[in-house]
Coordinates of C-alpha atoms and ligand atoms in Angstrom, one line a residue:
M156 CA 0.2 0.2 -0.3
Q157 CA 1.7 3.2 -1.4
A158 CA 1.5 6.0 1.3
P159 CA 1.0 9.9 0.4
R160 CA 4.6 11.1 2.3
Q161 CA 3.4 15.0 1.0
P162 CA 0.7 16.0 -1.3
A163 CA 1.3 15.3 -5.0
S164 CA 3.5 17.3 -6.4
A165 CA 3.1 18.9 -9.9
P166 CA -0.2 20.3 -10.0
F167 CA -1.6 22.7 -12.3
H168 CA 2.1 23.8 -13.5
D169 CA 3.2 20.7 -15.5
S170 CA 1.1 22.2 -18.2
A171 CA 4.0 24.7 -19.8
A172 CA 0.9 26.8 -21.5
D173 CA -0.8 27.4 -18.3
D174 CA 0.2 29.3 -15.7
T175 CA -2.8 31.3 -14.4
P176 CA -3.0 31.2 -10.5
I177 CA -4.5 28.1 -8.4
R178 CA -7.8 30.6 -7.2
G179 CA -11.7 30.0 -7.6
D180 CA -14.7 30.0 -5.6
S181 CA -17.7 27.5 -6.4
T182 CA -19.9 30.9 -6.6
Q183 CA -17.8 31.8 -10.1
W184 CA -19.0 28.3 -11.4
Q185 CA -21.2 28.0 -14.5
E186 CA -22.6 24.4 -15.4
T187 CA -21.3 24.6 -18.9
Q188 CA -17.7 24.9 -18.5
S189 CA -15.3 22.2 -19.1
P190 CA -15.2 19.5 -18.5
T191 CA -19.1 19.1 -17.7
S192 CA -21.1 16.0 -16.5
S193 CA -21.4 14.7 -20.2
E194 CA -17.8 15.4 -20.8
L195 CA -16.9 13.6 -17.7
A196 CA -19.0 10.4 -17.9
E197 CA -17.7 10.0 -21.5
C198 CA -14.5 9.3 -19.9
L199 CA -16.0 6.1 -18.3
F200 CA -16.7 3.1 -20.8
F201 CA -17.1 -0.5 -20.8
S202 CA -14.9 -2.8 -23.1
P203 CA -17.4 -6.3 -22.4
E204 CA -15.5 -8.4 -25.1
D205 CA -12.1 -7.5 -23.8
G206 CA -13.1 -8.1 -20.2
R207 CA -12.0 -4.2 -19.4
I208 CA -13.8 -0.9 -17.8
W209 CA -12.2 2.3 -18.5
L210 CA -12.3 5.6 -16.9
N211 CA -10.0 7.4 -19.6
D212 CA -7.1 5.7 -19.5
Q213 CA -7.4 4.1 -16.2
R214 CA -8.9 0.3 -16.2
M215 CA -11.9 0.2 -13.4
L216 CA -13.2 -2.4 -11.4
L217 CA -16.8 -2.8 -10.9
M218 CA -17.2 -4.4 -7.5
H219 CA -20.6 -5.4 -5.5
S220 CA -21.0 -3.2 -3.1
S221 CA -21.5 -5.9 -0.4
S222 CA -18.3 -7.7 -1.5
F223 CA -16.6 -4.2 -0.8
G224 CA -18.7 -4.7 2.6
A225 CA -17.5 -8.2 3.3
L226 CA -13.6 -7.0 2.6
R227 CA -14.2 -3.7 5.0
R228 CA -15.4 -6.1 7.6
E229 CA -12.9 -8.9 7.3
F230 CA -10.0 -6.2 7.7
I231 CA -11.5 -4.8 10.8
D232 CA -12.0 -7.8 12.0
H233 CA -8.3 -9.0 11.6
M234 CA -6.5 -5.4 11.6
G235 CA -8.8 -3.4 14.1
L236 CA -10.5 -0.6 13.5
Q237 CA -7.7 2.1 13.2
R238 CA -5.5 -0.3 10.9
A239 CA -8.6 -0.8 8.8
R240 CA -9.3 2.9 8.6
G241 CA -5.9 3.8 7.2
L242 CA -5.6 0.9 4.9
F243 CA -9.2 2.2 3.5
T244 CA -8.1 6.0 3.5
R245 CA -4.8 5.2 1.6
T246 CA -6.4 3.5 -0.7
G247 CA -9.6 6.3 -1.6
Y248 CA -6.6 8.6 -1.6
Q249 CA -4.7 6.8 -4.5
S250 CA -8.0 7.3 -6.3
G251 CA -8.4 10.6 -5.9
A252 CA -5.2 11.1 -6.6
R253 CA -5.2 9.4 -9.8
D254 CA -8.7 11.0 -10.6
A255 CA -6.9 14.5 -10.0
Q256 CA -4.3 13.6 -12.6
L257 CA -6.9 12.3 -15.1
I258 CA -8.6 16.0 -15.0
R259 CA -5.6 18.0 -14.9
T260 CA -4.2 15.7 -18.2
R261 CA -7.4 15.5 -20.1
W262 CA -8.5 19.0 -19.4
P263 CA -4.8 21.5 -18.8
N264 CA -6.7 24.3 -20.0
A265 CA -10.2 23.8 -17.8
D266 CA -11.0 26.5 -15.5
R267 CA -9.9 26.1 -12.3
T268 CA -13.2 25.6 -10.3
A269 CA -14.7 23.8 -13.3
V270 CA -11.7 21.4 -12.2
F271 CA -12.3 20.9 -9.1
F272 CA -15.9 20.5 -9.2
A273 CA -15.2 17.6 -11.5
G274 CA -13.8 15.1 -8.5
T275 CA -16.9 16.0 -6.8
R276 CA -19.0 14.6 -9.9
L277 CA -16.0 11.7 -11.0
H278 CA -16.3 10.7 -7.2
S279 CA -20.5 10.6 -7.5
L280 CA -19.9 8.5 -11.4
E281 CA -17.7 6.0 -9.8
G282 CA -20.4 5.0 -7.3
M283 CA -19.3 5.7 -4.2
T284 CA -21.4 9.1 -3.0
K285 CA -23.6 11.6 -4.3
V286 CA -21.9 14.3 -3.5
E287 CA -23.5 18.1 -3.1
P288 CA -20.6 20.5 -3.1
L289 CA -22.2 23.3 -0.5
H290 CA -19.1 25.8 -0.9
F291 CA -15.7 25.6 -1.5
K292 CA -13.0 28.6 -1.9
F293 CA -9.2 28.5 -3.0
D294 CA -6.2 30.3 -3.2
A295 CA -2.8 28.2 -4.1
D296 CA -1.1 31.4 -3.3
S297 CA -1.6 32.3 0.2
G298 CA -2.1 29.0 0.7
F299 CA -5.8 29.0 1.3
Y300 CA -8.6 26.1 1.0
E301 CA -11.9 25.5 2.7
G302 CA -14.7 23.6 1.2
E303 CA -17.8 22.1 2.9
F304 CA -19.9 19.3 1.0
L305 CA -22.2 16.5 1.9
W306 CA -22.1 13.0 1.0
H307 CA -25.7 11.5 0.0
H308 CA -26.1 7.4 0.5
S309 CA -22.7 7.0 0.7
C310 CA -22.1 3.1 0.0
E311 CA -19.2 3.5 2.6
A312 CA -21.6 4.4 5.2
D313 CA -24.3 1.8 4.2
E314 CA -21.9 -1.3 4.4
H315 CA -20.3 -0.2 7.5
I316 CA -23.9 0.3 9.1
A317 CA -24.6 -3.1 7.9
A318 CA -21.6 -5.0 9.2
C319 CA -21.4 -2.8 12.4
G320 CA -23.9 -0.9 13.3
I321 CA -24.6 2.9 14.0
G322 CA -21.6 4.0 16.0
Q323 CA -19.4 6.8 17.5
D324 CA -17.4 7.1 14.5
S325 CA -17.4 8.5 10.9
A326 CA -17.0 5.8 8.4
C327 CA -16.5 6.9 5.2
W328 CA -13.0 6.3 5.2
T329 CA -12.2 5.4 1.4
E330 CA -14.3 8.6 0.7
I331 CA -12.2 11.1 2.5
G332 CA -9.2 9.7 1.4
Y333 CA -10.4 10.3 -2.4
A334 CA -11.5 13.6 -1.5
T335 CA -8.2 14.3 0.2
G336 CA -6.5 12.7 -2.9
Y337 CA -8.2 14.9 -5.3
V338 CA -7.9 18.2 -4.3
S339 CA -4.4 17.6 -3.1
G340 CA -3.2 16.4 -6.0
L341 CA -4.8 19.4 -8.0
F342 CA -4.1 22.0 -5.2
G343 CA -0.3 21.4 -4.6
R344 CA -0.4 20.9 -0.8
L345 CA -2.1 18.6 1.6
V346 CA -5.8 19.6 1.9
I347 CA -7.4 17.2 4.7
F348 CA -11.3 16.1 4.6
R349 CA -12.9 15.3 7.8
E350 CA -16.7 14.1 8.4
V351 CA -18.0 16.2 10.9
E352 CA -21.4 14.4 10.5
C353 CA -21.6 10.9 9.0
R354 CA -24.7 8.7 8.5
A355 CA -22.9 5.4 10.2
M356 CA -23.2 8.1 13.4
G357 CA -27.0 8.0 12.8
H358 CA -26.9 11.8 11.2
K359 CA -29.1 12.1 7.7
V360 CA -25.9 12.6 5.6
C361 CA -22.5 12.9 5.8
R362 CA -20.8 16.4 6.0
V363 CA -17.5 17.0 5.3
I364 CA -15.5 19.7 6.0
G365 CA -12.0 20.1 4.0
K366 CA -8.9 22.3 5.1
T367 CA -5.6 22.7 4.9
A368 CA -3.1 21.1 7.5
E369 CA -2.3 24.9 9.0
Q370 CA -5.9 25.9 9.2
W371 CA -7.0 22.9 10.7
G372 CA -4.2 23.0 13.6
D373 CA -3.7 19.6 15.1
V374 CA -3.9 16.8 12.0
S375 CA -2.0 14.3 13.7
A376 CA -4.8 11.4 13.6
D377 CA -5.6 12.4 10.2
L378 CA -2.1 11.7 9.6
A379 CA -1.9 9.0 11.0
C380 CA -4.6 7.6 8.9
L381 CA -2.7 8.9 5.9
Y382 CA 1.0 7.8 6.4
A383 CA 1.0 4.1 6.4
T384 CA 3.0 4.3 9.8
D385 CA 3.1 0.8 10.9
S386 CA 6.0 -1.7 10.1
S387 CA 3.9 -4.2 8.7
A388 CA 3.1 -2.0 5.6
A389 CA 4.7 -1.6 2.7
A390 CA 7.2 1.4 2.7
P391 CA 5.6 4.4 2.0
T392 CA 6.6 6.0 -1.3
A393 CA 6.2 9.0 -3.4
P394 CA 3.1 10.2 -4.3
P395 CA 0.9 8.0 -6.5
T396 CA 1.4 10.3 -9.6
A397 CA 4.7 10.4 -10.0
P398 CA 6.0 7.3 -11.5
R399 CA 3.3 7.3 -14.1
A400 CA 4.1 11.2 -15.1
Q401 CA 7.9 10.3 -15.3
A402 CA 7.3 7.0 -17.6
V403 CA 5.4 9.1 -20.0
T404 CA 7.9 11.6 -20.2
T405 CA 11.0 9.6 -20.5
D406 CA 12.2 8.8 -24.1
Q407 CA 11.0 6.2 -26.0
L408 CA 14.8 4.4 -26.1
V409 CA 13.5 2.9 -23.0
P410 CA 10.4 0.2 -22.6
I411 CA 7.6 1.2 -21.2
G412 CA 5.1 0.2 -19.6
A413 CA 3.2 -0.4 -16.3
S414 CA 1.2 -3.4 -16.9
A415 CA 1.9 -6.6 -14.6
A416 CA 3.0 -8.7 -18.1
F417 CA 5.1 -5.9 -18.7
T418 CA 6.4 -5.4 -15.5
A419 CA 7.2 -9.3 -15.2
A420 CA 8.9 -9.4 -18.1
R421 CA 11.0 -6.0 -16.7
H422 CA 11.9 -7.4 -13.3
A423 CA 13.4 -10.8 -15.4
L424 CA 15.5 -7.8 -17.0
Q425 CA 16.6 -6.4 -14.2
R426 CA 17.5 -9.6 -12.3
V427 CA 19.6 -11.0 -15.0
A428 CA 21.1 -7.8 -16.4
P429 CA 24.4 -7.9 -13.8
T430 CA 24.9 -11.5 -14.1
P431 CA 27.3 -12.3 -17.4
A432 CA 24.6 -14.8 -18.6
T433 CA 23.3 -15.3 -22.1
V434 CA 19.6 -14.4 -22.8
L435 CA 17.0 -15.5 -25.2
I436 CA 14.2 -13.0 -26.0
G437 CA 11.3 -14.5 -27.3
G438 CA 8.0 -12.2 -28.2
E439 CA 6.1 -12.0 -31.6
S440 CA 7.5 -9.1 -34.0
G441 CA 7.2 -5.7 -33.0
A442 CA 7.2 -6.5 -29.3
G443 CA 10.3 -4.3 -28.9
K444 CA 12.8 -7.3 -28.4
E445 CA 15.6 -5.1 -29.8
L446 CA 14.6 -2.6 -27.2
F447 CA 14.6 -4.7 -24.1
A448 CA 17.7 -6.0 -25.4
R449 CA 19.6 -2.2 -25.7
E450 CA 18.2 -2.1 -21.8
L451 CA 19.6 -5.0 -21.1
H452 CA 23.1 -3.8 -22.1
R453 CA 22.2 -0.4 -20.5
L454 CA 21.8 -1.9 -16.8
S455 CA 24.6 -4.4 -17.5
P456 CA 28.4 -4.1 -16.0
R457 CA 29.6 -3.9 -20.3
S458 CA 27.1 -0.3 -20.4
E459 CA 29.9 1.6 -21.2
A460 CA 31.3 -0.7 -24.1
S461 CA 29.6 -1.3 -27.4
F462 CA 25.9 -3.0 -27.9
V463 CA 25.7 -4.0 -31.4
A464 CA 22.7 -5.6 -33.2
L465 CA 22.3 -7.6 -36.2
N466 CA 19.3 -9.4 -37.2
C467 CA 20.1 -12.2 -39.0
A468 CA 17.2 -12.7 -41.7
A469 CA 18.6 -9.4 -43.1
I470 CA 21.6 -11.0 -44.2
P471 CA 22.1 -13.0 -47.1
E472 CA 23.3 -16.8 -45.7
N473 CA 26.2 -16.5 -47.8
L474 CA 27.5 -13.4 -46.1
I475 CA 26.7 -14.0 -42.5
E476 CA 29.7 -15.5 -41.9
A477 CA 31.4 -12.6 -42.8
E478 CA 29.4 -10.4 -41.0
L479 CA 29.7 -11.9 -38.0
F480 CA 33.3 -13.1 -37.5
G481 CA 34.6 -10.4 -40.0
V482 CA 37.0 -11.4 -42.7
E483 CA 41.0 -11.3 -44.1
R484 CA 42.2 -9.2 -47.2
G485 CA 41.3 -11.6 -50.2
A486 CA 39.6 -14.2 -48.4
Y487 CA 37.3 -14.2 -51.5
T488 CA 37.1 -12.1 -54.6
G489 CA 36.2 -8.7 -53.5
A490 CA 37.5 -9.0 -50.0
S491 CA 40.0 -5.9 -50.7
H492 CA 40.4 -5.0 -46.9
S493 CA 40.4 -6.5 -43.9
R494 CA 37.3 -6.1 -41.2
P495 CA 36.4 -7.0 -38.3
G496 CA 33.0 -8.9 -37.4
R497 CA 29.9 -8.0 -35.1
F498 CA 31.7 -10.2 -32.6
E499 CA 35.0 -8.3 -32.7
R500 CA 33.1 -4.9 -32.6
A501 CA 31.1 -6.0 -29.6
H502 CA 34.2 -6.9 -27.6
Q503 CA 33.4 -6.4 -23.8
G504 CA 29.9 -5.3 -24.8
T505 CA 26.7 -6.9 -25.9
L506 CA 25.9 -8.7 -29.2
F507 CA 21.9 -8.9 -29.9
L508 CA 21.2 -11.3 -32.8
D509 CA 18.0 -11.0 -33.8
E510 CA 15.5 -13.7 -35.6
I511 CA 18.6 -16.6 -34.4
A512 CA 16.2 -18.8 -35.8
C513 CA 17.2 -17.8 -39.5
L514 CA 20.9 -18.9 -39.1
S515 CA 21.6 -21.6 -41.3
L516 CA 22.9 -24.7 -40.0
P517 CA 26.3 -24.3 -40.6
G518 CA 26.5 -20.7 -39.4
Q519 CA 24.6 -22.2 -35.9
G520 CA 27.8 -24.4 -35.4
K521 CA 30.1 -21.4 -35.9
L522 CA 28.2 -19.1 -33.7
L523 CA 28.2 -22.4 -30.9
R524 CA 31.9 -22.9 -31.9
A525 CA 32.5 -19.0 -31.1
L526 CA 30.1 -19.3 -27.7
Q527 CA 32.0 -21.9 -26.5
E528 CA 35.9 -21.4 -27.4
R529 CA 35.2 -17.1 -26.9
E530 CA 37.1 -16.7 -29.9
V531 CA 36.6 -16.4 -33.4
E532 CA 38.4 -16.4 -36.9
R533 CA 38.1 -14.3 -39.6
V534 CA 36.7 -15.7 -43.0
G535 CA 40.5 -16.3 -44.9
G536 CA 42.3 -16.0 -41.7
G537 CA 44.0 -18.9 -39.4
Q538 CA 44.5 -16.3 -36.5
P539 CA 42.0 -16.7 -33.8
I540 CA 40.8 -13.6 -32.3
R541 CA 40.0 -13.9 -28.4
V542 CA 36.2 -11.8 -27.9
D543 CA 34.7 -11.0 -24.5
V544 CA 30.9 -10.7 -25.8
R545 CA 27.8 -11.4 -23.9
V546 CA 25.4 -12.5 -26.5
V547 CA 21.7 -11.8 -26.5
A548 CA 19.6 -13.7 -29.2
A549 CA 15.7 -13.3 -30.2
T550 CA 13.5 -15.6 -31.8
N551 CA 9.9 -14.7 -32.7
V552 CA 9.0 -18.6 -33.3
D553 CA 9.5 -21.4 -30.9
L554 CA 12.7 -22.4 -30.9
R555 CA 12.1 -26.1 -29.5
Q556 CA 9.7 -26.8 -32.3
E557 CA 12.6 -25.6 -35.1
V558 CA 14.7 -27.9 -32.8
K559 CA 12.5 -31.0 -33.2
A560 CA 11.8 -30.1 -37.0
G561 CA 16.1 -30.3 -37.4
R562 CA 16.1 -27.0 -38.4
F563 CA 18.0 -25.6 -35.3
R564 CA 20.7 -26.9 -33.2
E565 CA 19.9 -28.9 -30.0
D566 CA 23.0 -27.5 -28.2
L567 CA 23.0 -24.1 -29.5
F568 CA 19.5 -24.0 -28.3
Y569 CA 20.4 -24.7 -24.7
R570 CA 23.7 -22.5 -25.2
L571 CA 21.4 -19.8 -26.0
N572 CA 18.2 -20.4 -23.6
V573 CA 20.2 -20.1 -20.3
Y574 CA 17.8 -17.0 -19.2
P575 CA 14.7 -17.2 -21.3
I576 CA 12.5 -13.9 -21.1
T577 CA 9.1 -13.8 -23.0
L578 CA 7.4 -10.3 -24.1
P579 CA 3.8 -10.5 -23.9
P580 CA 2.0 -9.0 -27.3
L581 CA 0.8 -5.8 -26.9
R582 CA -2.9 -7.1 -27.0
E583 CA -2.1 -8.6 -23.2
R584 CA -0.4 -5.6 -22.0
R585 CA -3.8 -3.3 -22.9
D586 CA -3.1 -1.2 -20.0
D587 CA 0.1 0.1 -21.6
I588 CA -1.8 1.3 -24.7
P589 CA -2.1 4.5 -23.3
L590 CA 1.5 5.0 -21.4
L591 CA 2.9 3.9 -24.9
A592 CA 0.3 6.4 -27.2
D593 CA 1.0 9.1 -25.1
A594 CA 4.9 8.4 -25.4
F595 CA 4.8 8.1 -29.0
L596 CA 3.2 11.3 -29.5
T597 CA 5.1 13.3 -27.3
R598 CA 8.3 12.1 -29.5
Y599 CA 6.5 12.6 -33.0
C600 CA 5.3 16.4 -32.1
R601 CA 8.9 16.6 -31.2
D602 CA 10.3 15.4 -34.2
Y603 CA 7.6 16.9 -36.4
G604 CA 7.6 20.4 -35.0
R605 CA 4.2 19.7 -34.0
T606 CA 1.9 21.6 -31.0
P607 CA 0.8 18.2 -29.0
A608 CA -2.7 18.0 -28.6
G609 CA -3.4 14.6 -27.6
L610 CA -6.1 12.1 -29.1
T611 CA -10.1 12.5 -29.4
M612 CA -12.2 10.1 -26.7
R613 CA -13.1 8.2 -29.5
A614 CA -9.4 7.7 -31.2
L615 CA -8.2 6.5 -27.5
K616 CA -11.3 4.3 -26.9
A617 CA -10.6 2.8 -30.5
L618 CA -6.7 1.9 -29.7
L619 CA -7.9 0.2 -26.6
L620 CA -9.4 -2.2 -28.3
Y621 CA -7.4 -2.7 -31.2
D622 CA -5.5 -6.0 -31.3
F623 CA -2.3 -5.0 -33.0
P624 CA -1.2 -7.8 -34.9
G625 CA 2.0 -5.4 -35.1
N626 CA 2.3 -4.9 -31.1
V627 CA 4.5 -1.5 -30.0
R628 CA 5.8 -1.0 -33.7
E629 CA 2.0 -0.8 -35.1
L630 CA 1.1 1.6 -32.5
Q631 CA 4.0 3.8 -32.9
N632 CA 3.0 3.7 -37.0
L633 CA -0.6 4.4 -36.1
I634 CA 0.5 7.2 -34.1
E635 CA 2.5 8.7 -36.5
R636 CA 0.4 8.5 -39.1
G637 CA -2.7 10.3 -37.1
L638 CA 0.2 12.9 -36.5
I639 CA 0.4 13.6 -40.2
A640 CA -3.0 13.1 -41.1
S641 CA -4.4 15.4 -38.3
D642 CA -4.2 19.3 -38.6
E643 CA -1.9 21.5 -36.5
G644 CA -2.8 22.4 -32.8
R645 CA -5.9 19.8 -33.4
P646 CA -6.8 16.7 -31.4
I647 CA -5.9 12.8 -33.5
D648 CA -9.3 11.5 -34.1
L649 CA -10.3 7.7 -35.2
V650 CA -10.4 8.6 -38.8
H651 CA -6.7 10.1 -39.1
L652 CA -5.6 6.4 -37.1
F653 CA -7.2 3.2 -39.4
H654 CA -7.4 3.2 -42.8
N655 CA -7.4 -0.7 -44.3
E656 CA -6.8 -2.4 -40.5
P657 CA -10.1 -4.4 -39.7
M658 CA -11.4 -2.0 -36.8
P659 CA -12.1 -3.2 -33.4
P660 CA -15.3 -4.4 -32.1
Q661 CA -17.6 -2.1 -30.9
L662 CA -17.3 -0.2 -27.5
Y663 CA -20.1 0.9 -25.3
S664 CA -20.0 4.0 -22.9
I665 CA -22.4 5.3 -20.6
S666 CA -24.7 8.3 -21.7
Q667 CA -25.8 10.9 -19.6
A668 CA -29.0 8.6 -19.0
G669 CA -26.8 6.0 -17.3
T670 CA -27.8 3.7 -20.4
L671 CA -24.8 1.8 -22.3
T672 CA -24.3 3.0 -26.0
T673 CA -22.6 2.6 -28.6
A674 CA -19.0 4.1 -28.2
V675 CA -16.9 4.0 -31.7
E676 CA -18.4 3.5 -34.9
A677 CA -15.8 2.4 -37.5
P678 CA -15.7 5.4 -40.3
A679 CA -16.5 2.6 -42.6
K680 CA -19.9 2.1 -40.7
A681 CA -20.6 5.3 -40.6
A682 CA -23.1 5.3 -43.6
S683 CA -24.5 1.9 -42.1
G684 CA -27.6 4.3 -41.0
S685 CA -28.4 4.8 -45.1
L686 CA -30.8 1.7 -45.7
L687 CA -30.0 2.6 -49.8
E688 CA -26.1 1.5 -48.5
R689 CA -27.4 -1.4 -47.0
L690 CA -28.9 -2.5 -49.6
Q691 CA -26.3 -1.8 -52.1
A692 CA -24.3 -3.8 -49.4
L693 CA -26.5 -6.5 -50.0
Q694 CA -26.4 -6.5 -53.5
I695 CA -30.2 -5.9 -53.6
T696 CA -31.2 -3.5 -56.8
P697 CA -33.3 -0.7 -55.1
D698 CA -36.5 -1.0 -57.5
L699 CA -39.2 0.0 -55.6
D700 CA -41.5 -2.4 -56.7
G701 CA -39.5 -4.9 -56.7
L702 CA -38.5 -4.2 -52.9
E703 CA -42.0 -4.0 -52.2
K704 CA -42.7 -7.5 -53.6
R705 CA -39.5 -9.2 -52.1
L706 CA -40.9 -7.8 -48.4
L707 CA -44.4 -9.2 -49.1
D708 CA -43.1 -12.5 -50.0
E709 CA -40.5 -13.0 -47.4
A710 CA -43.3 -12.1 -45.1
L711 CA -45.5 -14.4 -46.2
A712 CA -43.4 -17.1 -46.1
K713 CA -42.1 -15.6 -42.4
A714 CA -45.7 -16.5 -41.2
D715 CA -46.1 -19.5 -43.2
G716 CA -48.4 -18.6 -45.5
N717 CA -50.9 -16.8 -42.8
L718 CA -51.9 -13.8 -44.3
A719 CA -53.1 -11.7 -41.2
A720 CA -49.5 -12.8 -38.9
A721 CA -47.7 -11.8 -42.4
A722 CA -49.7 -8.5 -42.6
R723 CA -48.6 -8.0 -38.8
L724 CA -45.0 -8.2 -39.6
L725 CA -45.1 -5.2 -42.0
G726 CA -47.6 -3.2 -40.0
L727 CA -50.2 -3.5 -42.3
S728 CA -53.8 -4.8 -42.0
R729 CA -54.8 -8.0 -43.2
A730 CA -56.7 -6.0 -46.2
Q731 CA -53.9 -3.7 -46.9
F732 CA -51.5 -6.6 -47.4
A733 CA -53.9 -8.6 -49.4
Y734 CA -54.6 -5.7 -51.6
R735 CA -50.7 -5.2 -52.5
L736 CA -50.0 -9.0 -52.7
K737 CA -53.0 -8.9 -55.5
K738 CA -51.4 -5.5 -57.3
H739 CA -48.0 -7.9 -57.6
G740 CA -50.1 -10.4 -59.0
N741 CA -49.6 -12.7 -56.2
G742 CA -53.3 -13.0 -54.7
Q743 CA -53.7 -16.8 -55.4
A744 CA -50.5 -17.7 -53.9
A745 CA -51.5 -16.7 -50.4
Q746 CA -54.2 -18.9 -48.6
P747 CA -56.7 -16.5 -47.3
S748 CA -56.9 -17.9 -44.2
G749 CA -56.4 -16.3 -40.4
Ligands
LIG194 ZN1 -20.0 9.0 6.4

């Protein structure tokens, strides 16, 4: 559990374009200001075919309120009230701080007061409680914040009452943590919220007041909940917003990701990097194997020496030996100069051999010998040359299968397979898509001299659902293409991203009425509302008489010849149906039964 050592740093000032002071008053707020309720609702969307729920770029969880209550009760029973309270307060703080970050990055230039209001709406949207802001006022320059809110039908109060009954203490711990995390994350200093009334104490609604620590005076009890002081808790770390923000701004020359699958691969890499072990990296094309190999080199004791890469699939078979081991002058016609091979050039460094399965069997034999003897012989030269090289090989095929099929030497396979790392395809680490998209966008905006304007919501949604057969490289290409196709200063939209790729399945979003609606329509499907184009797609010539006859016939067939039933299918009376049928000279076909 992370604990906030201090309020999330880098408030609004992280947006270079915006240096207006952090000051505002709820009385100045207008409902039409961005982010509006519907803009916020747009951020929440469901991707049922993929088993994910998103709040903008954060994966969310839909949890039964009663399960939350049961979990809470178990914690209270096992840890005691005070420690459980701290745990849930910190959990809430994380959510609030993340939502503050979402609003900051999505609406960097929004009105200050509207941004503070957005937190109350997100809190409601996420189903914790209905927030009614009574008033709030803030001024970062003088360090002043004061706000008062009502929380109606708080989920946590319900669950607490169900588990423990009405008591002496307030119970909306997660929600207090959320408010503290959200407001502190925007304000840039710790703003502490307290429940002065709570339904779990027998009040009608929960009443909440927020002030800075200085304004409250003694806040030691609040801080005890916010900071994981218990030794059994994980060591406190930086505010929750920091690591992600860093990951986004880091240059793309390092692997980027925060998903569980990516993190597992990255941990494996960090573990093996300081050792001299040979590493075999597996994963689909475009998954970032070379980037991982470079990172391995960077983190290794060899980082001062060269990283040399060779793609075995890109070199003709008859030249690969010369590429790997070098050539002596006069070794063959045209070899007018001696030159070192990749092994020699990687001396004391790292040699990355991509698509190792493409190496011929004779080539494999020579590679094995170089690995075993730690020396190479140039083509046409008799003198063995000592080399100290760490080999990192990569493959997008299953080398065991290649061994079984007799296309890959078993002894070389075991020599390379000392420490295998498998990189997940992008579709198995979708949580990283927003991070990667953001990093690529930042990079290409810089390279192309463009003003970053982000992606539209539906473009981001489509990316989150797309399967990425070409993995990270394909995402990179889509972003570059999207930037070229979009106008300066305007966000990249769906139409700029996808051209001939198979479009992702439909997405579902929440409408303001709370119903699920389709969130993304593929550009190709944009005309699907047109009956004419649908008929053309079905290769039905739209002549009106023919259409009418066809509809009548189909209705009749569906109704097993029952005239009244067929008429109902087309919204006609039996007489109207019979008349039209007769018009088409089909009067005898139907049995005038029913
Ligand atoms: Zn309460």
